[in-house]
Amino acid sequence: DLRERFHQSNAPRIFQIKRLLADLHQGAMDINSYYTKMRILWDELKNFQPISVCRCGAMKEWLDYQNQECAMRFLMGLNDSCAQIRAQILLMNPLPTISKIFSLAVQKERQRSIHQGVGGKLLDQPLIMSHRANVAVLKGAHIQGNQV
């Protein structure tokens, strides 16, 4: 009788978490912040799911399915600037773990940030290399006493 009287349903919180997950997109966040926010919600949602003990292998299939859902949710929420890495990941068979997907996305984000110049414009890498080579030649000529 006491349990029935004071027991509260988890359904409202589960609904709220699922709504937050459905609405979550990378937006202005970096990939690390987006992943962390998504992972916190996903882990909280998993806490509300019943724990089953199974020896037939069905539980492993269920956990694999949940991990795939988490990975798909993460990929769907990434910005369009991640479309290339998203497409590459979706072509992988089997689909990598969410941790591996996160790692690949962060690597791509870092590569992109390395190539960005002032004002967020992409720099032309051959132009940069040419400029560096010219500076090195000028420094070398100055060191040898030659004037350019």
Short mmCIF file of C-alpha atoms in Angstrom, two decimals:
data_model
loop_
_atom_site.label_atom_id
_atom_site.label_comp_id
_atom_site.label_asym_id
_atom_site.label_seq_id
_atom_site.Cartn_x
_atom_site.Cartn_y
_atom_site.Cartn_z
CA ASP A 1 0.00 0.00 0.00
CA LEU A 2 2.82 2.46 0.87
CA ARG A 3 4.66 1.72 -2.37
CA GLU A 4 1.53 2.35 -4.41
CA ARG A 5 0.79 5.55 -2.51
CA PHE A 6 4.27 7.12 -2.72
CA HIS A 7 5.73 5.57 -5.84
CA GLN A 8 6.24 8.08 -8.63
CA SER A 9 6.49 7.16 -12.25
CA ASN A 10 9.72 7.75 -14.15
CA ALA A 11 7.78 8.30 -17.36
CA PRO A 12 7.84 12.13 -17.20
CA ARG A 13 11.62 12.22 -16.76
CA ILE A 14 12.16 9.56 -19.45
CA PHE A 15 9.97 11.62 -21.79
CA GLN A 16 11.93 14.77 -20.93
CA ILE A 17 15.29 13.10 -21.59
CA LYS A 18 14.10 11.65 -24.89
CA ARG A 19 12.77 15.06 -25.93
CA LEU A 20 16.12 16.69 -25.04
CA LEU A 21 17.97 14.04 -27.04
CA ALA A 22 15.65 14.50 -30.03
CA ASP A 23 16.17 18.27 -29.98
CA LEU A 24 19.93 18.15 -29.36
CA HIS A 25 22.14 19.32 -32.22
CA GLN A 26 25.74 20.46 -32.29
CA GLY A 27 24.88 24.02 -33.29
CA ALA A 28 27.53 26.44 -31.99
CA MET A 29 29.09 23.83 -29.67
CA ASP A 30 32.36 22.15 -30.49
CA ILE A 31 32.16 18.39 -30.99
CA ASN A 32 33.49 17.64 -27.51
CA SER A 33 30.79 19.75 -25.81
CA TYR A 34 28.06 18.30 -28.02
CA TYR A 35 29.21 14.72 -27.35
CA THR A 36 29.45 15.31 -23.59
CA LYS A 37 25.96 16.80 -23.43
CA MET A 38 24.51 13.95 -25.50
CA ARG A 39 26.36 11.29 -23.52
CA ILE A 40 25.11 12.64 -20.18
CA LEU A 41 21.52 12.45 -21.40
CA TRP A 42 22.03 9.01 -22.95
CA ASP A 43 23.59 7.62 -19.77
CA GLU A 44 20.79 9.05 -17.63
CA LEU A 45 18.23 7.45 -19.93
CA LYS A 46 20.02 4.09 -19.60
CA ASN A 47 19.68 4.35 -15.80
CA PHE A 48 15.90 4.15 -16.17
CA GLN A 49 16.01 0.97 -18.24
CA PRO A 50 15.56 -2.35 -16.47
CA ILE A 51 18.63 -4.52 -16.13
CA SER A 52 18.21 -8.03 -17.47
CA VAL A 53 20.38 -11.04 -16.94
CA CYS A 54 20.54 -13.24 -19.98
CA ARG A 55 22.70 -16.17 -20.98
CA CYS A 56 21.26 -16.70 -24.47
CA GLY A 57 23.03 -13.81 -26.20
CA ALA A 58 19.93 -11.69 -26.76
CA MET A 59 21.15 -9.11 -24.26
CA LYS A 60 24.33 -8.54 -26.26
CA GLU A 61 22.22 -7.93 -29.36
CA TRP A 62 20.07 -5.46 -27.42
CA LEU A 63 23.14 -3.60 -26.11
CA ASP A 64 24.63 -3.51 -29.62
CA TYR A 65 21.36 -2.05 -30.89
CA GLN A 66 21.36 0.61 -28.14
CA ASN A 67 24.96 1.54 -28.95
CA GLN A 68 24.06 1.84 -32.63
CA GLU A 69 21.12 4.09 -31.73
CA CYS A 70 23.43 6.30 -29.68
CA ALA A 71 25.91 6.49 -32.56
CA MET A 72 23.18 7.36 -35.07
CA ARG A 73 21.78 10.04 -32.75
CA PHE A 74 25.27 11.57 -32.43
CA LEU A 75 25.83 11.55 -36.20
CA MET A 76 22.39 13.05 -36.91
CA GLY A 77 23.08 15.95 -34.56
CA LEU A 78 26.43 16.92 -36.09
CA ASN A 79 26.57 20.12 -38.13
CA ASP A 80 26.66 19.99 -41.93
CA SER A 81 30.35 20.88 -41.79
CA CYS A 82 30.83 17.27 -40.60
CA ALA A 83 28.97 15.76 -43.56
CA GLN A 84 32.11 14.24 -45.07
CA ILE A 85 33.24 12.40 -41.95
CA ARG A 86 29.62 11.39 -41.23
CA ALA A 87 29.35 9.82 -44.70
CA GLN A 88 32.67 8.00 -44.24
CA ILE A 89 31.58 6.61 -40.87
CA LEU A 90 28.22 5.45 -42.20
CA LEU A 91 30.02 3.47 -44.91
CA MET A 92 32.04 1.52 -42.33
CA ASN A 93 30.99 -2.05 -41.71
CA PRO A 94 30.51 -2.75 -38.90
CA LEU A 95 29.61 0.69 -37.60
CA PRO A 96 32.29 1.80 -35.12
CA THR A 97 31.53 2.32 -31.45
CA ILE A 98 30.31 5.72 -30.32
CA SER A 99 33.72 6.35 -28.73
CA LYS A 100 35.49 5.68 -32.03
CA ILE A 101 33.01 7.85 -33.93
CA PHE A 102 33.59 10.67 -31.44
CA SER A 103 37.35 10.29 -31.85
CA LEU A 104 37.12 10.44 -35.66
CA ALA A 105 34.86 13.49 -35.55
CA VAL A 106 37.18 15.33 -33.15
CA GLN A 107 40.20 14.54 -35.35
CA LYS A 108 38.39 15.98 -38.36
CA GLU A 109 37.40 19.07 -36.36
CA ARG A 110 41.03 19.60 -35.31
CA GLN A 111 42.26 19.21 -38.88
CA ARG A 112 39.69 21.75 -40.03
CA SER A 113 40.70 24.22 -37.30
CA ILE A 114 44.37 23.90 -38.27
CA HIS A 115 43.55 24.89 -41.83
CA GLN A 116 41.39 27.85 -40.83
CA GLY A 117 42.92 31.28 -41.05
CA VAL A 118 41.99 34.68 -39.76
CA GLY A 119 38.28 35.41 -40.06
CA GLY A 120 37.39 31.73 -40.34
CA LYS A 121 38.41 31.51 -44.00
CA LEU A 122 40.25 28.45 -45.16
CA LEU A 123 43.82 29.14 -46.11
CA ASP A 124 45.25 27.87 -49.36
CA GLN A 125 47.84 25.37 -48.15
CA PRO A 126 50.13 25.57 -51.22
CA LEU A 127 50.16 29.35 -50.81
CA ILE A 128 51.19 28.99 -47.17
CA MET A 129 53.94 26.53 -48.06
CA SER A 130 55.17 28.84 -50.82
CA HIS A 131 55.24 31.77 -48.39
CA ARG A 132 57.18 29.72 -45.83
CA ALA A 133 59.67 28.64 -48.49
CA ASN A 134 60.18 32.25 -49.57
CA VAL A 135 60.76 33.35 -45.97
CA ALA A 136 63.29 30.55 -45.50
CA VAL A 137 65.13 31.54 -48.69
CA LEU A 138 65.20 35.19 -47.64
CA LYS A 139 66.49 34.28 -44.17
CA GLY A 140 69.13 32.03 -45.71
CA ALA A 141 70.28 34.76 -48.11
CA HIS A 142 70.47 37.27 -45.25
CA ILE A 143 72.52 34.89 -43.12
CA GLN A 144 75.01 34.30 -45.94
CA GLY A 145 75.47 38.05 -46.35
CA ASN A 146 73.62 38.26 -49.65
CA GLN A 147 71.11 41.01 -50.15
CA VAL A 148 67.87 40.30 -51.90
#
